[in-house]
Tab-separated table of C-alpha atoms and ligand atoms in Angstrom:
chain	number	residue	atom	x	y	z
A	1	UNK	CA	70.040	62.704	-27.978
A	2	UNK	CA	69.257	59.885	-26.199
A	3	UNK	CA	71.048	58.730	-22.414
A	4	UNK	CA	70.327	57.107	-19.322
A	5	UNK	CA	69.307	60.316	-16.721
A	6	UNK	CA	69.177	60.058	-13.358
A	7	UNK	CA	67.131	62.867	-11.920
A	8	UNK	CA	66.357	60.878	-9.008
A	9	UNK	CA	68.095	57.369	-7.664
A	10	UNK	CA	67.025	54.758	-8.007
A	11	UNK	CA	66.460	51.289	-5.807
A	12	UNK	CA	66.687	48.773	-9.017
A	13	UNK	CA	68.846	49.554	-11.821
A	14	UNK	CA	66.317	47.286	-13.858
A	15	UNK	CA	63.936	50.269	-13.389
A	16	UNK	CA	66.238	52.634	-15.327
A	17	UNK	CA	65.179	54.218	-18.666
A	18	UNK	CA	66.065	56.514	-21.382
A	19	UNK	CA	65.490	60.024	-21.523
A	20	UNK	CA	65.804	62.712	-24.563
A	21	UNK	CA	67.941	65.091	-23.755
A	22	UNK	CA	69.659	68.821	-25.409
A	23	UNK	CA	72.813	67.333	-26.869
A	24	UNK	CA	76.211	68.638	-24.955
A	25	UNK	CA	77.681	72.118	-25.896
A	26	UNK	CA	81.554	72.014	-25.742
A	27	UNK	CA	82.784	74.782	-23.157
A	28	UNK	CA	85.822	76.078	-22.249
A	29	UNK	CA	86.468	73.393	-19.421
A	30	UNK	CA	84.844	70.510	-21.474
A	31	UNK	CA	86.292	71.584	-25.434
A	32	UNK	CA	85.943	68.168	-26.520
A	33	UNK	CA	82.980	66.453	-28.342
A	34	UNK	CA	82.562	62.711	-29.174
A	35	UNK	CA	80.207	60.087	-30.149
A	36	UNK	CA	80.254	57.193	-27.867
A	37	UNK	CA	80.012	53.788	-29.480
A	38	UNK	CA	80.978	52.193	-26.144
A	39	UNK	CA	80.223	52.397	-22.584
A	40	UNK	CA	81.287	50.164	-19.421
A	41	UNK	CA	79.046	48.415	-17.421
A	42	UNK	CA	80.852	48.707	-13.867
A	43	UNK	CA	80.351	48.465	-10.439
A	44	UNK	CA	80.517	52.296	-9.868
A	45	UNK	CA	77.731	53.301	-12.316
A	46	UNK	CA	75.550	50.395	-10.311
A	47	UNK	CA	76.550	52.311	-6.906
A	48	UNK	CA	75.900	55.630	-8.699
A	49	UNK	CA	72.860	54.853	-9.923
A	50	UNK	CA	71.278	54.243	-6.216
A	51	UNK	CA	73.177	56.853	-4.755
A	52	UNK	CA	74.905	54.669	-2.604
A	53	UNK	CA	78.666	55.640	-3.724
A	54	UNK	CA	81.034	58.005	-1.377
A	55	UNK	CA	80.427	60.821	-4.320
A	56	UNK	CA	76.753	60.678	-4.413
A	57	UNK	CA	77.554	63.142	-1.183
A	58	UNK	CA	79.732	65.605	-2.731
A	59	UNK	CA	80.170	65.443	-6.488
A	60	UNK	CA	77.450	63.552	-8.424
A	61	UNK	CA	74.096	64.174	-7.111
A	62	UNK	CA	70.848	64.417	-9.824
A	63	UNK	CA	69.903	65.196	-11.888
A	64	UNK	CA	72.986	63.746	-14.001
A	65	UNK	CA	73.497	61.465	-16.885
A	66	UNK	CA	74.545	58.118	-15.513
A	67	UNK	CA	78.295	56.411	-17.236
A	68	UNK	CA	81.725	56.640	-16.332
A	69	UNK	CA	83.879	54.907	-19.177
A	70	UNK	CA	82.916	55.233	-22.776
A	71	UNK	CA	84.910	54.693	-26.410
A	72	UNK	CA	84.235	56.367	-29.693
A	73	UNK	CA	85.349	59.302	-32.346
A	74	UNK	CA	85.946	62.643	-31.557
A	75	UNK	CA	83.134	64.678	-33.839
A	76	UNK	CA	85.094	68.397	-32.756
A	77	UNK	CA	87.947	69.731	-30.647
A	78	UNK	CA	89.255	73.319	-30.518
A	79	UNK	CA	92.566	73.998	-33.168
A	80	UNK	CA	95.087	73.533	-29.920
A	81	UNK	CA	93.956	70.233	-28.853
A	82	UNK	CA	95.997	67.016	-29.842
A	83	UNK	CA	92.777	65.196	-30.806
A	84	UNK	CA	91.682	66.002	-34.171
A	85	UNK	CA	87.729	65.162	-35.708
A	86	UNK	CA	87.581	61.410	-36.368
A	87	UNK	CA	90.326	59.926	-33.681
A	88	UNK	CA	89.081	57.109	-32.051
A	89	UNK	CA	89.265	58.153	-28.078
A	90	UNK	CA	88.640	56.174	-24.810
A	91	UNK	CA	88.280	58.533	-21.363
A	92	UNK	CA	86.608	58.709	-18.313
A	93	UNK	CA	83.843	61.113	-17.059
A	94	UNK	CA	80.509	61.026	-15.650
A	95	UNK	CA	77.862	61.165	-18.935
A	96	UNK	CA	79.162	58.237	-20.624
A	97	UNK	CA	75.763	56.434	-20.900
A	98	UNK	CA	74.385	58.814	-23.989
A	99	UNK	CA	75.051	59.265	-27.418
A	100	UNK	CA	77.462	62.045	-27.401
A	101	UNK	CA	79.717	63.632	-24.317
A	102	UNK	CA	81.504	66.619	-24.280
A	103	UNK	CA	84.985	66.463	-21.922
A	104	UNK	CA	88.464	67.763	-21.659
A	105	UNK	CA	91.796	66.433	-22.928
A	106	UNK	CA	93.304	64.974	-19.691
A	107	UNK	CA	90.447	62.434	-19.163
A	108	UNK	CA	90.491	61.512	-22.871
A	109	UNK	CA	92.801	59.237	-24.588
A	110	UNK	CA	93.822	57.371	-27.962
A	111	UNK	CA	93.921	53.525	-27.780
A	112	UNK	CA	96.465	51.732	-29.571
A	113	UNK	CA	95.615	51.236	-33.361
A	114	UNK	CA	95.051	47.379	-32.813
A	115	UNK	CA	92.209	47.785	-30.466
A	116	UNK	CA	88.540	47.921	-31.213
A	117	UNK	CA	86.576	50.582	-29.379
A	118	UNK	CA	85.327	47.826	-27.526
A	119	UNK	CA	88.260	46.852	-26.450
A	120	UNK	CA	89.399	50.295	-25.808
A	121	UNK	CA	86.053	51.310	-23.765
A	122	UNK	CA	87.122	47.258	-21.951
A	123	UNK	CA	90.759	48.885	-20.493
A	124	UNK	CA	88.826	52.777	-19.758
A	125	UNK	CA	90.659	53.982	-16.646
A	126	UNK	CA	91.527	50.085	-15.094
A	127	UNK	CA	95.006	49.874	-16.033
A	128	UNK	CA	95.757	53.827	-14.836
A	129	UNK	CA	93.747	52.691	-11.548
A	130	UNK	CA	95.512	49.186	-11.132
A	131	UNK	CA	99.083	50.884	-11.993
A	132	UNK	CA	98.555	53.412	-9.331
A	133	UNK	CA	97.737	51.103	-6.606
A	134	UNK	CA	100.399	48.628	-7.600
A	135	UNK	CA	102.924	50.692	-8.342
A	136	UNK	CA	102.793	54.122	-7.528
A	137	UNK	CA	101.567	53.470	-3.980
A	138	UNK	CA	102.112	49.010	-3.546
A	139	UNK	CA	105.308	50.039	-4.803
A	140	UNK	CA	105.214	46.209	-6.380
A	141	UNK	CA	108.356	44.351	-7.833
A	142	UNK	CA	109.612	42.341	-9.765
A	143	UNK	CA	109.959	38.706	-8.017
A	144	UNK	CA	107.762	39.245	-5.796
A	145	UNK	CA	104.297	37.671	-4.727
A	146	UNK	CA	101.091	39.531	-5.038
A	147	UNK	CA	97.351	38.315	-4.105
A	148	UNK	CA	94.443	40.058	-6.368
A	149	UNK	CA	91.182	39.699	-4.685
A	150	UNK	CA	88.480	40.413	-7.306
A	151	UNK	CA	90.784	39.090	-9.889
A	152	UNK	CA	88.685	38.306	-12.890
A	153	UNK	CA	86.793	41.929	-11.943
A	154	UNK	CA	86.924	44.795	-14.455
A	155	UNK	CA	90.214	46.451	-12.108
A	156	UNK	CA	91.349	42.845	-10.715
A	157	UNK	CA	91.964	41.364	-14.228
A	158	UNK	CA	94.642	44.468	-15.164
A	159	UNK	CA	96.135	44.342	-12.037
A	160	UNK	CA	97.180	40.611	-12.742
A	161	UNK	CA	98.195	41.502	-16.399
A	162	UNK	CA	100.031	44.556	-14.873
A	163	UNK	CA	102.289	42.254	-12.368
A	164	UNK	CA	102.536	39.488	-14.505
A	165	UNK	CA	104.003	42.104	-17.292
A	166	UNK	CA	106.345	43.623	-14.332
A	167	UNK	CA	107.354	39.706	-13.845
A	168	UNK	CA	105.836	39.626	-9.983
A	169	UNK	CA	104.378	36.141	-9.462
A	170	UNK	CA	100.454	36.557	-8.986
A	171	UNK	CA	97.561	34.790	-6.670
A	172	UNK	CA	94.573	35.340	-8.620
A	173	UNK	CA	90.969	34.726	-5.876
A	174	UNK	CA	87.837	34.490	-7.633
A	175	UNK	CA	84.535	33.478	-7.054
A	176	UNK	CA	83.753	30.976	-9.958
A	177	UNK	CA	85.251	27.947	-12.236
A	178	UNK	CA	84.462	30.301	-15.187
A	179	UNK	CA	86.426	33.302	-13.151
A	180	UNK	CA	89.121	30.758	-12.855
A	181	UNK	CA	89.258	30.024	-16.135
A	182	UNK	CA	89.616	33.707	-17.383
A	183	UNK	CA	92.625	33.877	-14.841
A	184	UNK	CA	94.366	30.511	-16.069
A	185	UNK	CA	94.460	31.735	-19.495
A	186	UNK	CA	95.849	35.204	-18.162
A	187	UNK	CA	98.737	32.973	-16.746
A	188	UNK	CA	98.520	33.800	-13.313
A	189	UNK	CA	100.621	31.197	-11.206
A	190	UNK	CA	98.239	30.170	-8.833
A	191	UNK	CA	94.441	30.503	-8.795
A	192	UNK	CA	91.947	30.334	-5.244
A	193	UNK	CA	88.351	30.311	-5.293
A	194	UNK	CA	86.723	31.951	-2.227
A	195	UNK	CA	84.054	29.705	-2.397
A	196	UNK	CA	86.721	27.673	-0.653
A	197	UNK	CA	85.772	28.341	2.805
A	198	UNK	CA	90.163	27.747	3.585
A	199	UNK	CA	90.757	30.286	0.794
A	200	UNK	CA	93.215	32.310	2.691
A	201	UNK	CA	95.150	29.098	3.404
A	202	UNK	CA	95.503	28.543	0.132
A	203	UNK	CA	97.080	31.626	-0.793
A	204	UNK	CA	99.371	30.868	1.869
A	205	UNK	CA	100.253	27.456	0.262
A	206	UNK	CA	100.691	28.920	-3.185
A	207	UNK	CA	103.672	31.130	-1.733
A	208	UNK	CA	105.165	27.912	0.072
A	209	UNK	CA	103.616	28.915	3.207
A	210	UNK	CA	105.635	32.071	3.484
A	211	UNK	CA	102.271	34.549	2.196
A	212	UNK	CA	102.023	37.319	-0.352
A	213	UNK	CA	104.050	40.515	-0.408
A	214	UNK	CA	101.216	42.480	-1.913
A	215	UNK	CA	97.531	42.360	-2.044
A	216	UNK	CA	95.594	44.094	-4.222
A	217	UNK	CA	91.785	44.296	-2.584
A	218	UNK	CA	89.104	45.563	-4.661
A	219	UNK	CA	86.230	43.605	-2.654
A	220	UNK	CA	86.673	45.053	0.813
A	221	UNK	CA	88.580	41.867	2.667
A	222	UNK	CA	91.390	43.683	4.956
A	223	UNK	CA	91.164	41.121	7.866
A	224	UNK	CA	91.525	38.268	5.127
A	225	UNK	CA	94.140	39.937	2.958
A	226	UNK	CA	96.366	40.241	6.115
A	227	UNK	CA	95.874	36.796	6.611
A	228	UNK	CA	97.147	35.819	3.331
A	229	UNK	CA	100.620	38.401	3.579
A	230	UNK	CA	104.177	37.689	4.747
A	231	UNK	CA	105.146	39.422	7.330
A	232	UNK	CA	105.682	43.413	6.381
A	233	UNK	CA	103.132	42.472	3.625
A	234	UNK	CA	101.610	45.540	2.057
A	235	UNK	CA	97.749	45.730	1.774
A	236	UNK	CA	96.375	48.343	-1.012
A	237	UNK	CA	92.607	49.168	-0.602
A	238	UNK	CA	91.348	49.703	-4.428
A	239	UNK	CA	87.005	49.344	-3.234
A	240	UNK	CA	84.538	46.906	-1.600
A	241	UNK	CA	82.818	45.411	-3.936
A	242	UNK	CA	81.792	42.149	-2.154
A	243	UNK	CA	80.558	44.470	0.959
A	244	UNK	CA	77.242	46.044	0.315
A	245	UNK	CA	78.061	49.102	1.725
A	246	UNK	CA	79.182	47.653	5.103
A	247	UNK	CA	82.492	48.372	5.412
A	248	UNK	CA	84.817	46.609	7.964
A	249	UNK	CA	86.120	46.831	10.855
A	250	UNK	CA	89.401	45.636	11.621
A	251	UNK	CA	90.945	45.323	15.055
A	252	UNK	CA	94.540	47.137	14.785
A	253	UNK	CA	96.597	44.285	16.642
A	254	UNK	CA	96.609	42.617	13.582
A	255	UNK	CA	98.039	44.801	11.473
A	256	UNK	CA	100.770	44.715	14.602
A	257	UNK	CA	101.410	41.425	14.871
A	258	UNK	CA	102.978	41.209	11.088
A	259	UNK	CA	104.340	44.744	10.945
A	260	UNK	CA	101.298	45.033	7.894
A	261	UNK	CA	101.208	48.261	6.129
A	262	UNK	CA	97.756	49.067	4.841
A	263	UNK	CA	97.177	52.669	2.411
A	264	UNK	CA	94.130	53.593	0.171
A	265	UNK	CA	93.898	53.817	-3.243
A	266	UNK	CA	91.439	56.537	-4.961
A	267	UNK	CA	92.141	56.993	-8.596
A	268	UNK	CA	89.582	60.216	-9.082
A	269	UNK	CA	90.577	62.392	-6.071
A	270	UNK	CA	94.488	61.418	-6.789
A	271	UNK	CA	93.684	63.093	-10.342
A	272	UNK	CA	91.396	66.322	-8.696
A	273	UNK	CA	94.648	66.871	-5.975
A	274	UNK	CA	97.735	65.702	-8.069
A	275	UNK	CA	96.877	65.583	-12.028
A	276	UNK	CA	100.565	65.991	-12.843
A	277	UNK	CA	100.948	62.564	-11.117
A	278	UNK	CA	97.852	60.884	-12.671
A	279	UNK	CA	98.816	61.706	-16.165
A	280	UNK	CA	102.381	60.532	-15.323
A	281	UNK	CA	100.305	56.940	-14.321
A	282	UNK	CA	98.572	57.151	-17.486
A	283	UNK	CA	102.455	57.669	-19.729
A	284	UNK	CA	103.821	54.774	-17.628
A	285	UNK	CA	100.974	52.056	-17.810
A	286	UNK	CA	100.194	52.869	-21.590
A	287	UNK	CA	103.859	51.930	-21.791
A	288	UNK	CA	103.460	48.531	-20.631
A	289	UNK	CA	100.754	48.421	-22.477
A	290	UNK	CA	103.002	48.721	-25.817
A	291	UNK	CA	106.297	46.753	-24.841
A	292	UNK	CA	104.500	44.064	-23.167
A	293	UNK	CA	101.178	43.931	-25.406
A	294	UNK	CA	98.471	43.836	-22.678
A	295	UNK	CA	94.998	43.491	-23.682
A	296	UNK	CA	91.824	44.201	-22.161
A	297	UNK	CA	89.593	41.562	-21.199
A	298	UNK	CA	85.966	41.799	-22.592
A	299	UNK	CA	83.187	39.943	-20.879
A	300	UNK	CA	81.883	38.086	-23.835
A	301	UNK	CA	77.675	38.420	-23.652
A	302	UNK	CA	76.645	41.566	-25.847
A	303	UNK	CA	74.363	44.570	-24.301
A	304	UNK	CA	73.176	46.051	-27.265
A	305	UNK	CA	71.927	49.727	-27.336
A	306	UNK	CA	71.384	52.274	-24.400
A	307	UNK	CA	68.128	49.980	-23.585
A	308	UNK	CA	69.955	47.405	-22.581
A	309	UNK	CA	71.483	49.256	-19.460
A	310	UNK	CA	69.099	47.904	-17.038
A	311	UNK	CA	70.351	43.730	-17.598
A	312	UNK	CA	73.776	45.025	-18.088
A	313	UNK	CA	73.932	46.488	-14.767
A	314	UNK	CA	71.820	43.693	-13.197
A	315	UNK	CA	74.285	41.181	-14.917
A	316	UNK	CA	77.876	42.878	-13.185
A	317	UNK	CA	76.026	43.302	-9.887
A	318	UNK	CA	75.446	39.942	-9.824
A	319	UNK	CA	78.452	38.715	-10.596
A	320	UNK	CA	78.090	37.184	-13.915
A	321	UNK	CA	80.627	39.365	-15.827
A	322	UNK	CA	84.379	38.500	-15.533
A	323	UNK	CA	86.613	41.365	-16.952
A	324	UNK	CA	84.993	44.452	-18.224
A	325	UNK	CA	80.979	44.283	-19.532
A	326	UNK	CA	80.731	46.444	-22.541
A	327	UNK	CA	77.533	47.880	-23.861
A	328	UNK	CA	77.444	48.709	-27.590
A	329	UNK	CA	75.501	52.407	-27.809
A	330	UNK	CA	75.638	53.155	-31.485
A	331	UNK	CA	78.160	50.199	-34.185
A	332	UNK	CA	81.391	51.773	-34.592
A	333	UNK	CA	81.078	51.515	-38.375
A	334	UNK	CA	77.921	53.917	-38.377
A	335	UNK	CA	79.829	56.939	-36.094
A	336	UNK	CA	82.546	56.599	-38.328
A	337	UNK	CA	80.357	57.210	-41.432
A	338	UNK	CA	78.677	60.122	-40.036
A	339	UNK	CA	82.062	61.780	-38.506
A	340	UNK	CA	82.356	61.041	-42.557
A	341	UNK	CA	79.785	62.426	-43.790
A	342	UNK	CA	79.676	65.651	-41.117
A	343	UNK	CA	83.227	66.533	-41.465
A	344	UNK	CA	82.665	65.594	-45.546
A	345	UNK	CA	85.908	64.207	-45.854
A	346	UNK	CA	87.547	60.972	-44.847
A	347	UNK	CA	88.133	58.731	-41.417
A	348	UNK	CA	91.640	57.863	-42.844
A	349	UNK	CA	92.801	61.112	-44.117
A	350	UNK	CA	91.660	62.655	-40.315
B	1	NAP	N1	89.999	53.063	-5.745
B	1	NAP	C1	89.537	53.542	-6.876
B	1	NAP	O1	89.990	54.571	-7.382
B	1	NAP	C2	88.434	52.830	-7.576
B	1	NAP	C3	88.082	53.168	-8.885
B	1	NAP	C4	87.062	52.456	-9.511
B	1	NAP	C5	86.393	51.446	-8.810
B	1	NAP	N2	86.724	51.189	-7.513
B	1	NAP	C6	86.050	50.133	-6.732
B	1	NAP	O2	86.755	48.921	-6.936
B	1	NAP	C7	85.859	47.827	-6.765
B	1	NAP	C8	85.984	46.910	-7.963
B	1	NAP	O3	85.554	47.593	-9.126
B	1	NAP	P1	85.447	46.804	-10.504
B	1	NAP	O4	85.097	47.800	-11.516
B	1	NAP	O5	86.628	45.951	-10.681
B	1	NAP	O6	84.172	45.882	-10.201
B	1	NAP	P2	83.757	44.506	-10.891
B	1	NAP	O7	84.210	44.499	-12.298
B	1	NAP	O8	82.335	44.298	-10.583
B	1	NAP	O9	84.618	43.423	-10.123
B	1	NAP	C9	84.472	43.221	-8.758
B	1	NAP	C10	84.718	41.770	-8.469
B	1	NAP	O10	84.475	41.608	-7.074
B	1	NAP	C11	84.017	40.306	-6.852
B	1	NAP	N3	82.934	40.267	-5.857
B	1	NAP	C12	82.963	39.563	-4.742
B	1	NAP	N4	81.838	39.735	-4.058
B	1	NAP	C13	81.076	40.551	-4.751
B	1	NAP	C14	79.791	41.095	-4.555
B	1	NAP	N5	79.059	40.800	-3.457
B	1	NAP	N6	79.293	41.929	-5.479
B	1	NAP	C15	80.009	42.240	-6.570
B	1	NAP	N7	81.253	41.755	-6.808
B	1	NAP	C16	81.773	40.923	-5.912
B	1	NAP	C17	83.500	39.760	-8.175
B	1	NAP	O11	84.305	38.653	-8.503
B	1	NAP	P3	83.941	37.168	-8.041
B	1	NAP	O12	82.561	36.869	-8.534
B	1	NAP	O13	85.006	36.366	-8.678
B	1	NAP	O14	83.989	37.174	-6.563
B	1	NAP	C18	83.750	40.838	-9.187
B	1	NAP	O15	84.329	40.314	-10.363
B	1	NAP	C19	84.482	48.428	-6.564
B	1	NAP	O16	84.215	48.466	-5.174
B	1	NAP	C20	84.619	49.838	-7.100
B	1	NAP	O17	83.736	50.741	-6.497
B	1	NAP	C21	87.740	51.834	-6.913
């Protein structure tokens, strides 16, 4: 099959290519084999790609097949598994950037009927990983005022729909009139544009001048995000996008001086240490997703084909992309007619 190896890193993702590769074998840990029609174009497979992510030290090193979110139809699964040949799936594992992945049933789930794969591959694991830093460890409420940095990002953009569906009024910060746009028709209350060079100000004035409960900081701005809290605000550290891999340093006096409390978020080694609590994320935020109808937010350019992985990349690292970028690997419509034709019987009966 086709996918996007990376036996070595590399310094461009423009310089990334496809390889042939043995198709996966389902194993005992990894039972599960599907087609892919979708994979996400994030900010992690960018940082994977170069090796410059925390888990190039420890857990994904090449040579490995690059991809982290991916939709399609599972093609087989052992007799006790809950996912039968032809359910459409969306998970989360490394190898998503190929034309088939083998993986096991806790990373793997089945979208609501309404949604496309697209769409499905769009949400991958952003609403678990919003829900867990809102609510599991933000502890958000209702009524209360939250700041998203990132907000029109792949995890910012379900982190607004998340506390605008647990009625918490949200400050959406983005770096673009088109961003803003996205994040007006989400129906934030109040959107800032960092290009704003007062930005934290106006976070402040948005709240009346008292500042934000919550913020939710997936762009690595701790020093700013206190800024923009009331005092005992709560800063959650999702990533650092906007840093480069220079993280910040922040002097401790001012996380004094407004009795701040500041705690980590990381979705993968929450799930490797407590998967009991991960899948328990997963129940709750596929909840909301049902009584208050979220939907994910697809960047709207098409990235047709594995080929197209190098401008995908290029285009979210950049900054061009406002919720998630979604690259088409093979049309839905043709995996479902050869899960037909394999299986010889039909999608709908499966
Ligand atoms: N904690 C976890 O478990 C976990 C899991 C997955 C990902 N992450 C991390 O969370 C962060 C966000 O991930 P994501 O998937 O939401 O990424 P994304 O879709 O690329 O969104 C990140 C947003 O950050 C903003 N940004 C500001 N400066 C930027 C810069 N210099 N380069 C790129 N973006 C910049 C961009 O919005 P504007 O253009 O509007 O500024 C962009 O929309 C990343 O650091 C990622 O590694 C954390």
């Amino acid at each position: 099959m086709k996918a996007v190896l990376i036996d070595k890193f590399v310094p461009d993702v423009s310089q990334l290519k496809l390889s042939s590769v043995p198709s996966p074998i389902p194993s005992a840990s990894k039972p599960i084999r599907v087609r892919i029609t979708h994979a996400s174009l994030t900010h992690v497979d960018n940082l994977y790609a170069q090796g410059l992510h925390q888990n190039n030290q420890r857990h994904v090193k090449p040579p490995f097949i690059l991809g982290t979110e991916f939709a399609g139809y599972v093609v087989s699964a052992p007799s006790s598994s809950s996912f039968r040949p032809g359910t459409k799936v969306f998970g989360g594992s490394l190898g998503a950037y190929a034309e088939e992945i083998c993986i096991d049933e806790a990373n793997l789930r089945k979208p609501p009927s309404r949604w496309t794969c697209k769409e499905a591959c769009a949400m991958g694991s952003s609403g678990a990983i919003s829900w867990g830093a809102l609510v599991s460890v933000g502890k958000l409420k209702a009524g209360e005022w939250v700041c998203v940095l990132g907000a029109a990002g792949g995890l910012g953009v379900v982190a607004c729909q998340i506390a605008l569906a647990l009625g918490a009024n949200v400050v959406a910060v983005v770096g673009g009139e088109k961003k803003a746009q996205v994040m007006k028709r989400l129906g934030v209350n109040a959107v800032v544009r960092y290009d704003d060079p007062d930005w934290e100000k106006r976070v402040m004035e948005a709240t009346g001048g008292e500042g934000v409960d919550v913020v939710y900081d997936s762009v690595g701005a701790v020093l700013s995000s206190i800024k923009c809290c009331a005092y005992r605000g709560r800063v959650i550290i999702v990533g650092f996008a906007a840093r480069g891999g220079q993280v910040e340093e922040v002097k401790m006096n001012r996380i004094l001086l407004k009795g701040i409390t500041v705690v980590g978020y990381r979705f993968g080694e929450h799930g490797r240490r407590f998967p009991d609590e991960t899948q328990a994320i997963w129940r709750e935020f596929m909840n909301l997703v049902e009584t208050k109808g979220i939907k994910p937010i697809v960047y709207d350019r098409e990235y047709i084909g594995l080929e197209a992985i190098g401008a995908g990349l290029k285009d979210q690292a950049s900054r061009k992309s406002w919720g998630r970028a979604v690259m088409t690997v093979t049309e839905e419509e043709e995996v479902k007619t050869t899960i037909h034709k394999d299986s010889g019987t039909t999608i709908s009966r499966l």
